[in-house]
mmCIF file of C-alpha atoms in Angstrom:
data_model
loop_
_atom_site.group_PDB
_atom_site.id
_atom_site.type_symbol
_atom_site.label_atom_id
_atom_site.label_comp_id
_atom_site.label_asym_id
_atom_site.label_seq_id
_atom_site.Cartn_x
_atom_site.Cartn_y
_atom_site.Cartn_z
ATOM 1 C CA MET A 1 0.000 0.000 0.000
ATOM 2 C CA ASP A 2 2.958 2.297 0.624
ATOM 3 C CA ASP A 3 3.687 2.221 -3.118
ATOM 4 C CA LEU A 4 0.142 3.184 -4.144
ATOM 5 C CA ASP A 5 0.100 6.242 -6.423
ATOM 6 C CA PRO A 6 -3.501 7.224 -7.270
ATOM 7 C CA VAL A 7 -2.412 9.729 -9.951
ATOM 8 C CA SER A 8 -0.279 7.227 -11.889
ATOM 9 C CA LEU A 9 -3.061 4.647 -11.733
ATOM 10 C CA ALA A 10 -5.557 7.215 -13.020
ATOM 11 C CA VAL A 11 -3.528 8.463 -16.031
ATOM 12 C CA PRO A 12 -5.106 5.992 -18.511
ATOM 13 C CA PHE A 13 -8.538 7.055 -17.254
ATOM 14 C CA PHE A 14 -7.593 10.717 -17.726
ATOM 15 C CA ILE A 15 -6.632 10.147 -21.369
ATOM 16 C CA LEU A 16 -9.715 8.047 -22.121
ATOM 17 C CA ALA A 17 -11.994 10.602 -20.460
ATOM 18 C CA ILE A 18 -10.505 13.443 -22.527
ATOM 19 C CA VAL A 19 -10.958 11.455 -25.754
ATOM 20 C CA LEU A 20 -14.526 10.585 -24.766
ATOM 21 C CA GLU A 21 -15.355 14.211 -23.994
ATOM 22 C CA ILE A 22 -13.983 15.295 -27.387
ATOM 23 C CA VAL A 23 -15.991 12.610 -29.209
ATOM 24 C CA LEU A 24 -19.221 13.390 -27.357
ATOM 25 C CA ALA A 25 -18.741 17.114 -27.993
ATOM 26 C CA ARG A 26 -18.218 16.477 -31.729
ATOM 27 C CA MET A 27 -21.465 14.490 -31.717
ATOM 28 C CA GLY A 28 -23.220 17.401 -30.039
ATOM 29 C CA LEU A 29 -24.105 15.367 -26.971
ATOM 30 C CA VAL A 30 -22.177 17.434 -24.413
ATOM 31 C CA ARG A 31 -20.776 20.931 -24.139
ATOM 32 C CA ALA A 32 -16.997 20.983 -24.466
ATOM 33 C CA ASN A 33 -14.781 23.408 -26.360
ATOM 34 C CA TYR A 34 -11.404 22.073 -27.466
ATOM 35 C CA GLU A 35 -8.773 23.968 -29.459
ATOM 36 C CA PRO A 36 -5.942 21.717 -30.722
ATOM 37 C CA LYS A 37 -3.037 24.037 -29.812
ATOM 38 C CA ASP A 38 -4.542 24.777 -26.419
ATOM 39 C CA THR A 39 -5.051 21.071 -25.701
ATOM 40 C CA PHE A 40 -1.478 20.300 -26.773
ATOM 41 C CA THR A 41 -0.223 22.989 -24.369
ATOM 42 C CA SER A 42 -2.190 21.460 -21.505
ATOM 43 C CA LEU A 43 -0.817 17.983 -22.269
ATOM 44 C CA ALA A 44 2.725 19.358 -22.529
ATOM 45 C CA MET A 45 2.322 21.146 -19.208
ATOM 46 C CA GLY A 46 1.134 17.908 -17.625
ATOM 47 C CA LEU A 47 4.113 15.977 -18.959
ATOM 48 C CA GLY A 48 6.536 18.698 -17.872
ATOM 49 C CA SER A 49 4.968 18.783 -14.427
ATOM 50 C CA SER A 50 5.553 15.044 -14.023
ATOM 51 C CA VAL A 51 9.206 15.401 -15.003
ATOM 52 C CA ALA A 52 9.698 18.415 -12.707
ATOM 53 C CA GLY A 53 8.004 16.516 -9.893
ATOM 54 C CA LEU A 54 10.517 13.705 -10.179
ATOM 55 C CA ALA A 55 13.340 16.220 -9.773
ATOM 56 C CA THR A 56 12.089 17.368 -6.379
ATOM 57 C CA ALA A 57 10.279 14.244 -5.148
ATOM 58 C CA GLY A 58 13.342 12.903 -3.332
ATOM 59 C CA VAL A 59 13.892 16.100 -1.367
ATOM 60 C CA ILE A 60 10.218 16.376 -0.451
ATOM 61 C CA PHE A 61 9.916 12.769 0.677
ATOM 62 C CA ALA A 62 13.200 12.956 2.621
ATOM 63 C CA ALA A 63 11.942 16.051 4.436
ATOM 64 C CA SER A 64 8.671 14.273 5.214
ATOM 65 C CA LEU A 65 10.513 11.252 6.593
ATOM 66 C CA TRP A 66 12.742 13.448 8.754
ATOM 67 C CA VAL A 67 9.725 15.244 10.220
ATOM 68 C CA TYR A 68 7.962 11.900 10.721
ATOM 69 C CA GLN A 69 10.896 10.686 12.811
ATOM 70 C CA HIS A 70 10.031 13.461 15.269
ATOM 71 C CA ARG A 71 6.278 12.740 15.193
ATOM 72 C CA LEU A 72 4.043 13.469 18.145
ATOM 73 C CA PHE A 73 1.839 10.381 17.794
ATOM 74 C CA ASP A 74 1.857 6.999 16.066
ATOM 75 C CA ILE A 75 -1.082 6.919 13.660
ATOM 76 C CA PRO A 76 -1.710 3.543 11.962
ATOM 77 C CA MET A 77 -2.415 3.437 8.227
ATOM 78 C CA THR A 78 -4.797 0.521 8.839
ATOM 79 C CA ALA A 79 -7.265 2.522 10.960
ATOM 80 C CA VAL A 80 -10.409 3.808 9.240
ATOM 81 C CA TRP A 81 -10.579 6.820 11.577
ATOM 82 C CA ALA A 82 -7.033 7.759 10.536
ATOM 83 C CA TRP A 83 -8.030 7.915 6.853
ATOM 84 C CA VAL A 84 -11.094 10.000 7.660
ATOM 85 C CA LEU A 85 -8.966 12.388 9.700
ATOM 86 C CA VAL A 86 -6.166 12.695 7.137
ATOM 87 C CA PHE A 87 -8.792 13.294 4.433
ATOM 88 C CA LEU A 88 -10.251 16.236 6.351
ATOM 89 C CA LEU A 89 -6.905 17.711 7.403
ATOM 90 C CA GLU A 90 -5.274 17.322 3.981
ATOM 91 C CA ASP A 91 -8.275 18.861 2.254
ATOM 92 C CA LYS A 92 -8.185 21.865 4.576
ATOM 93 C CA ILE A 93 -4.457 22.287 3.932
ATOM 94 C CA TYR A 94 -5.144 22.150 0.202
ATOM 95 C CA TYR A 95 -7.677 24.964 0.576
ATOM 96 C CA TRP A 96 -5.114 27.224 2.277
ATOM 97 C CA PHE A 97 -2.368 26.242 -0.159
ATOM 98 C CA HIS A 98 -4.666 27.075 -3.078
ATOM 99 C CA ARG A 99 -5.702 30.363 -1.530
ATOM 100 C CA LEU A 100 -2.073 31.293 -0.846
ATOM 101 C CA ALA A 101 -1.226 30.433 -4.449
ATOM 102 C CA HIS A 102 -3.755 33.036 -5.619
ATOM 103 C CA GLU A 103 -3.219 35.747 -3.041
ATOM 104 C CA ARG A 104 0.598 35.967 -2.939
ATOM 105 C CA ARG A 105 2.536 36.581 -6.119
ATOM 106 C CA PHE A 106 5.524 34.329 -5.425
ATOM 107 C CA TRP A 107 3.252 31.282 -5.254
ATOM 108 C CA TRP A 108 0.910 32.606 -7.934
ATOM 109 C CA ALA A 109 3.910 32.517 -10.289
ATOM 110 C CA SER A 110 4.033 28.726 -9.932
ATOM 111 C CA HIS A 111 0.251 28.270 -10.111
ATOM 112 C CA VAL A 112 -0.867 30.768 -12.761
ATOM 113 C CA ASN A 113 -0.121 28.411 -15.641
ATOM 114 C CA HIS A 114 -3.068 26.248 -14.547
ATOM 115 C CA HIS A 115 -5.365 29.189 -15.258
ATOM 116 C CA THR A 116 -3.944 30.300 -18.614
ATOM 117 C CA SER A 117 -6.279 28.298 -20.842
ATOM 118 C CA GLN A 118 -9.227 30.252 -22.233
ATOM 119 C CA HIS A 119 -11.065 26.953 -22.614
ATOM 120 C CA TYR A 120 -12.432 24.767 -19.858
ATOM 121 C CA ASN A 121 -12.372 21.044 -20.472
ATOM 122 C CA LEU A 122 -10.839 17.899 -19.001
ATOM 123 C CA SER A 123 -7.473 18.598 -20.609
ATOM 124 C CA THR A 124 -7.261 21.815 -18.556
ATOM 125 C CA ALA A 125 -6.878 19.674 -15.437
ATOM 126 C CA LEU A 126 -3.511 18.458 -16.771
ATOM 127 C CA ARG A 127 -2.127 21.997 -17.165
ATOM 128 C CA GLN A 128 -0.027 21.734 -14.029
ATOM 129 C CA THR A 129 2.909 23.627 -12.570
ATOM 130 C CA TRP A 130 6.558 22.999 -13.380
ATOM 131 C CA THR A 131 7.849 25.068 -10.457
ATOM 132 C CA GLY A 132 5.648 24.090 -7.514
ATOM 133 C CA GLY A 133 8.401 22.046 -5.886
ATOM 134 C CA VAL A 134 10.855 24.942 -6.107
ATOM 135 C CA ALA A 135 8.237 27.360 -4.741
ATOM 136 C CA GLY A 136 8.070 25.221 -1.600
ATOM 137 C CA THR A 137 4.312 24.960 -1.139
ATOM 138 C CA TRP A 138 4.837 21.301 -0.188
ATOM 139 C CA LEU A 139 6.061 22.568 3.195
ATOM 140 C CA LEU A 140 2.433 23.163 4.176
ATOM 141 C CA TRP A 141 1.841 19.395 4.321
ATOM 142 C CA LEU A 142 4.766 18.600 6.640
ATOM 143 C CA PRO A 143 2.735 19.188 9.850
ATOM 144 C CA LEU A 144 0.681 16.109 8.944
ATOM 145 C CA SER A 145 3.821 13.964 9.261
ATOM 146 C CA LEU A 146 4.748 15.790 12.462
ATOM 147 C CA ILE A 147 1.355 14.884 13.928
ATOM 148 C CA GLY A 148 2.033 11.251 13.097
ATOM 149 C CA PHE A 149 0.542 10.452 9.709
ATOM 150 C CA PRO A 150 3.013 8.288 7.720
ATOM 151 C CA PRO A 151 4.405 10.199 4.691
ATOM 152 C CA ALA A 152 3.079 7.494 2.364
ATOM 153 C CA MET A 153 -0.406 7.999 3.788
ATOM 154 C CA VAL A 154 -0.204 11.748 3.202
ATOM 155 C CA ALA A 155 1.068 11.199 -0.355
ATOM 156 C CA ILE A 156 -1.793 8.802 -1.121
ATOM 157 C CA GLN A 157 -4.381 11.244 0.179
ATOM 158 C CA LYS A 158 -2.840 14.082 -1.860
ATOM 159 C CA GLY A 159 -3.068 11.821 -4.906
ATOM 160 C CA ILE A 160 -6.720 11.030 -4.199
ATOM 161 C CA SER A 161 -7.423 14.767 -4.041
ATOM 162 C CA LEU A 162 -5.756 15.385 -7.405
ATOM 163 C CA VAL A 163 -7.632 12.505 -9.033
ATOM 164 C CA TYR A 164 -10.930 13.836 -7.697
ATOM 165 C CA GLN A 165 -10.207 17.296 -9.078
ATOM 166 C CA PHE A 166 -9.762 15.980 -12.618
ATOM 167 C CA TRP A 167 -13.471 15.447 -13.319
ATOM 168 C CA ILE A 168 -14.538 18.909 -12.158
ATOM 169 C CA HIS A 169 -12.693 20.535 -15.083
ATOM 170 C CA THR A 170 -15.596 20.280 -17.509
ATOM 171 C CA GLU A 171 -18.567 22.149 -18.949
ATOM 172 C CA ALA A 172 -20.240 18.863 -19.855
ATOM 173 C CA VAL A 173 -21.699 18.536 -16.348
ATOM 174 C CA GLY A 174 -24.185 21.100 -15.088
ATOM 175 C CA LYS A 175 -25.113 21.486 -11.463
ATOM 176 C CA MET A 176 -25.218 18.425 -9.232
ATOM 177 C CA PRO A 177 -27.984 17.734 -6.657
ATOM 178 C CA ARG A 178 -28.209 20.487 -4.046
ATOM 179 C CA TRP A 179 -26.847 18.371 -1.182
ATOM 180 C CA PHE A 180 -23.782 17.470 -3.274
ATOM 181 C CA GLU A 181 -23.202 21.092 -4.315
ATOM 182 C CA THR A 182 -23.425 22.100 -0.657
ATOM 183 C CA VAL A 183 -20.706 19.752 0.552
ATOM 184 C CA PHE A 184 -18.429 18.904 -2.366
ATOM 185 C CA ASN A 185 -16.454 20.753 -4.989
ATOM 186 C CA THR A 186 -18.201 20.331 -8.342
ATOM 187 C CA PRO A 187 -17.750 21.342 -11.992
ATOM 188 C CA SER A 188 -20.048 24.302 -11.358
ATOM 189 C CA HIS A 189 -18.010 25.530 -8.383
ATOM 190 C CA HIS A 190 -14.705 25.007 -10.165
ATOM 191 C CA ARG A 191 -15.859 26.776 -13.325
ATOM 192 C CA VAL A 192 -16.248 29.834 -11.139
ATOM 193 C CA HIS A 193 -12.717 29.348 -9.840
ATOM 194 C CA HIS A 194 -11.314 29.351 -13.382
ATOM 195 C CA ALA A 195 -13.361 32.335 -14.523
ATOM 196 C CA ARG A 196 -11.909 35.824 -14.946
ATOM 197 C CA ASN A 197 -15.218 37.658 -14.489
ATOM 198 C CA PRO A 198 -14.695 40.244 -11.716
ATOM 199 C CA ARG A 199 -17.445 38.655 -9.616
ATOM 200 C CA TYR A 200 -15.754 35.269 -9.840
ATOM 201 C CA LEU A 201 -12.095 36.229 -9.293
ATOM 202 C CA ASP A 202 -10.291 34.380 -6.492
ATOM 203 C CA ARG A 203 -13.222 32.291 -5.354
ATOM 204 C CA ASN A 204 -13.845 28.583 -4.656
ATOM 205 C CA TYR A 205 -10.392 27.322 -3.675
ATOM 206 C CA ALA A 206 -11.701 23.911 -2.597
ATOM 207 C CA GLY A 207 -10.023 20.622 -3.364
ATOM 208 C CA ILE A 208 -12.718 18.050 -2.566
ATOM 209 C CA LEU A 209 -14.926 19.756 0.039
ATOM 210 C CA ILE A 210 -16.469 23.144 -0.771
ATOM 211 C CA ILE A 211 -17.269 23.590 2.926
ATOM 212 C CA TRP A 212 -13.951 25.378 3.482
ATOM 213 C CA ASP A 213 -14.915 28.166 1.071
ATOM 214 C CA ARG A 214 -18.276 28.472 2.768
ATOM 215 C CA MET A 215 -16.570 28.638 6.175
ATOM 216 C CA PHE A 216 -13.885 31.175 5.237
ATOM 217 C CA GLY A 217 -15.912 33.517 3.034
ATOM 218 C CA THR A 218 -14.528 32.681 -0.400
ATOM 219 C CA PHE A 219 -17.537 30.842 -1.847
ATOM 220 C CA GLN A 220 -19.274 32.103 -4.975
ATOM 221 C CA PRO A 221 -21.979 30.099 -6.780
ATOM 222 C CA GLU A 222 -22.097 29.957 -10.556
ATOM 223 C CA LEU A 223 -24.884 32.233 -11.780
ATOM 224 C CA GLU A 224 -27.054 31.407 -14.778
ATOM 225 C CA GLY A 225 -27.096 35.040 -15.845
ATOM 226 C CA GLU A 226 -23.306 35.380 -15.821
ATOM 227 C CA PRO A 227 -21.464 32.798 -17.937
ATOM 228 C CA CYS A 228 -17.856 32.119 -16.997
ATOM 229 C CA ARG A 229 -15.143 33.682 -19.141
ATOM 230 C CA TYR A 230 -11.996 31.618 -18.708
ATOM 231 C CA GLY A 231 -8.319 32.473 -18.540
ATOM 232 C CA ILE A 232 -6.354 35.058 -16.610
ATOM 233 C CA VAL A 233 -7.137 38.756 -16.426
ATOM 234 C CA LYS A 234 -4.506 39.528 -19.069
ATOM 235 C CA ASN A 235 -4.465 36.457 -21.277
ATOM 236 C CA LEU A 236 -1.273 35.175 -22.890
ATOM 237 C CA ALA A 237 -1.048 35.428 -26.655
ATOM 238 C CA THR A 238 0.877 32.178 -26.961
ATOM 239 C CA PHE A 239 0.570 28.416 -26.699
ATOM 240 C CA ASN A 240 4.292 28.015 -25.968
ATOM 241 C CA PRO A 241 4.561 25.767 -22.875
ATOM 242 C CA ILE A 242 7.859 27.373 -21.858
ATOM 243 C CA ARG A 243 6.306 30.817 -21.730
ATOM 244 C CA VAL A 244 3.177 29.496 -20.034
ATOM 245 C CA ALA A 245 5.324 27.899 -17.318
ATOM 246 C CA PHE A 246 7.674 30.810 -16.675
ATOM 247 C CA HIS A 247 6.009 34.061 -17.817
ATOM 248 C CA GLU A 248 5.093 35.239 -14.322
ATOM 249 C CA TRP A 249 8.520 34.407 -12.919
ATOM 250 C CA ALA A 250 10.009 36.511 -15.724
ATOM 251 C CA ALA A 251 7.605 39.343 -14.902
ATOM 252 C CA ILE A 252 8.647 39.207 -11.249
ATOM 253 C CA GLY A 253 12.282 39.418 -12.320
ATOM 254 C CA ARG A 254 11.605 42.534 -14.416
ATOM 255 C CA ASP A 255 9.732 44.173 -11.555
ATOM 256 C CA LEU A 256 12.492 43.403 -9.070
ATOM 257 C CA MET A 257 15.080 44.902 -11.418
ATOM 258 C CA GLY A 258 13.072 48.138 -11.484
ATOM 259 C CA ALA A 259 12.167 48.223 -7.777
ATOM 260 C CA ARG A 260 13.070 51.530 -6.094
ATOM 261 C CA SER A 261 13.096 50.277 -2.508
ATOM 262 C CA LEU A 262 13.288 47.099 -0.452
ATOM 263 C CA ARG A 263 9.617 47.561 0.410
ATOM 264 C CA ASP A 264 8.652 47.665 -3.258
ATOM 265 C CA ALA A 265 10.812 44.614 -3.957
ATOM 266 C CA ALA A 266 9.177 42.685 -1.105
ATOM 267 C CA LEU A 267 5.672 43.562 -2.307
ATOM 268 C CA TYR A 268 6.514 42.739 -5.908
ATOM 269 C CA LEU A 269 7.546 39.311 -4.659
ATOM 270 C CA PHE A 270 5.094 38.560 -1.852
ATOM 271 C CA GLY A 271 2.305 41.107 -2.316
ATOM 272 C CA ARG A 272 -0.940 40.369 -4.078
ATOM 273 C CA PRO A 273 -0.697 39.652 -7.808
ATOM 274 C CA GLY A 274 -1.277 42.926 -9.630
ATOM 275 C CA TRP A 275 0.217 45.136 -6.912
ATOM 276 C CA SER A 276 2.294 48.074 -8.145
ATOM 277 C CA PRO A 277 3.744 51.032 -6.215
ATOM 278 C CA ASP A 278 2.045 53.616 -8.428
ATOM 279 C CA GLY A 279 -1.297 51.834 -8.687
ATOM 280 C CA SER A 280 -0.973 51.440 -12.445
ATOM 281 C CA ARG A 281 -1.985 47.783 -12.153
ATOM 282 C CA GLU A 282 -4.833 46.193 -10.243
ATOM 283 C CA THR A 283 -5.204 43.324 -7.821
ATOM 284 C CA SER A 284 -8.213 41.021 -7.954
ATOM 285 C CA GLU A 285 -9.715 42.902 -5.002
ATOM 286 C CA GLN A 286 -9.408 46.201 -6.848
ATOM 287 C CA ILE A 287 -10.919 44.756 -10.021
ATOM 288 C CA ARG A 288 -13.823 43.342 -8.022
ATOM 289 C CA ALA A 289 -14.316 46.658 -6.187
ATOM 290 C CA ARG A 290 -14.383 48.559 -9.486
ATOM 291 C CA TRP A 291 -16.893 46.075 -10.870
ATOM 292 C CA ALA A 292 -19.063 46.356 -7.748
ATOM 293 C CA ALA A 293 -19.032 50.149 -7.953
ATOM 294 C CA ALA A 294 -20.089 50.002 -11.602
ATOM 295 C CA ALA A 295 -22.771 47.444 -10.785
ATOM 296 C CA GLY A 296 -24.158 49.682 -8.066
ATOM 297 C CA ALA A 297 -24.132 52.694 -10.363
ATOM 298 C CA ALA A 298 -25.952 50.702 -13.044
ATOM 299 C CA ARG A 299 -28.941 50.014 -10.789
ATOM 300 C CA PRO A 300 -32.014 52.234 -11.166
ATOM 301 C CA SER A 301 -31.906 55.405 -9.053
ATOM 302 C CA PRO A 302 -34.348 55.219 -6.111
ATOM 303 C CA ALA A 303 -35.464 58.757 -6.893
ATOM 304 C CA THR A 304 -35.857 58.647 -10.665
ATOM 305 C CA GLY A 305 -35.612 54.993 -11.651
ATOM 306 C CA ALA A 306 -33.093 56.077 -14.276
ATOM 307 C CA GLU A 307 -30.168 53.903 -15.294
ATOM 308 C CA THR A 308 -26.640 55.294 -15.341
ATOM 309 C CA GLY A 309 -25.789 53.356 -18.481
ATOM 310 C CA LEU A 310 -23.019 51.328 -16.826
ATOM 311 C CA THR A 311 -23.171 47.559 -17.074
ATOM 312 C CA PRO A 312 -22.430 45.416 -14.016
ATOM 313 C CA ASP A 313 -20.191 43.188 -16.145
ATOM 314 C CA VAL A 314 -16.995 45.253 -16.338
ATOM 315 C CA ARG A 315 -15.168 44.206 -19.506
ATOM 316 C CA SER A 316 -12.158 46.523 -19.381
ATOM 317 C CA GLU A 317 -10.202 44.321 -17.007
ATOM 318 C CA SER A 318 -6.621 45.216 -16.166
ATOM 319 C CA PRO A 319 -3.633 42.944 -15.550
ATOM 320 C CA ALA A 320 -3.532 41.335 -12.147
#
């Protein structure tokens, strides 16, 4: 069981599911938009992520084993309660990792490539990071080994989470039953997460359970009257996997070269994506605030019932 790798076991299913979605979409039976170059980029990013993961896997597992040697408790892998507990704890850690990866630029640089596709289909799930290991987000999972969960157990649960998240990258599935939408992450919830509409920016960070977003104020339901527009705020005009993987790191480098103070350098690196000292760029919060102000101004005046002419769907989005 220690050698179980849910992601490796699921790879054939991933490929078959993508092919099936393409075929069903061509037959007009499901909704799925595929663009050949975009799909190739996603597949290339997935392959590159696997190779990059091998380069850092030894360091990560060695660190986990070292922490486990200093564990506080002995938690058996054979206990059902232990799997339930590691599922809940790992899923909560994933939520905070995912939120950190959106709200702090250093970690956004390693995660942004997952959001660069302007299409949303099963192949998008494979558009994974090449630099996550270097960015060090794996450190967030080390406390699980310190508590006493065997590193192999943590790795298996992380794999289960990734496998689950594959199927939610689709437009072929509408909304699930209400009870399921209330508890679990679904295609509807994750479409919102991948959307660049101001209302939808930086929402629904869940891995498996959407309850964390509901608890911590980051939940946003998908609205019938506001279709998701996918991609990043300033979309890339390229399908080059190298640029997709490293464009934000390069942008950070340019900003650091032009920084006028240590404070500016620190905020360019660890501030919110879109931060700039002169306010010439916008963070997601600023984009959402501008959209909300326009939406409020577009409502009928209580006194006259007149419209201002502004639309609540702000199209002139700025880089973030």
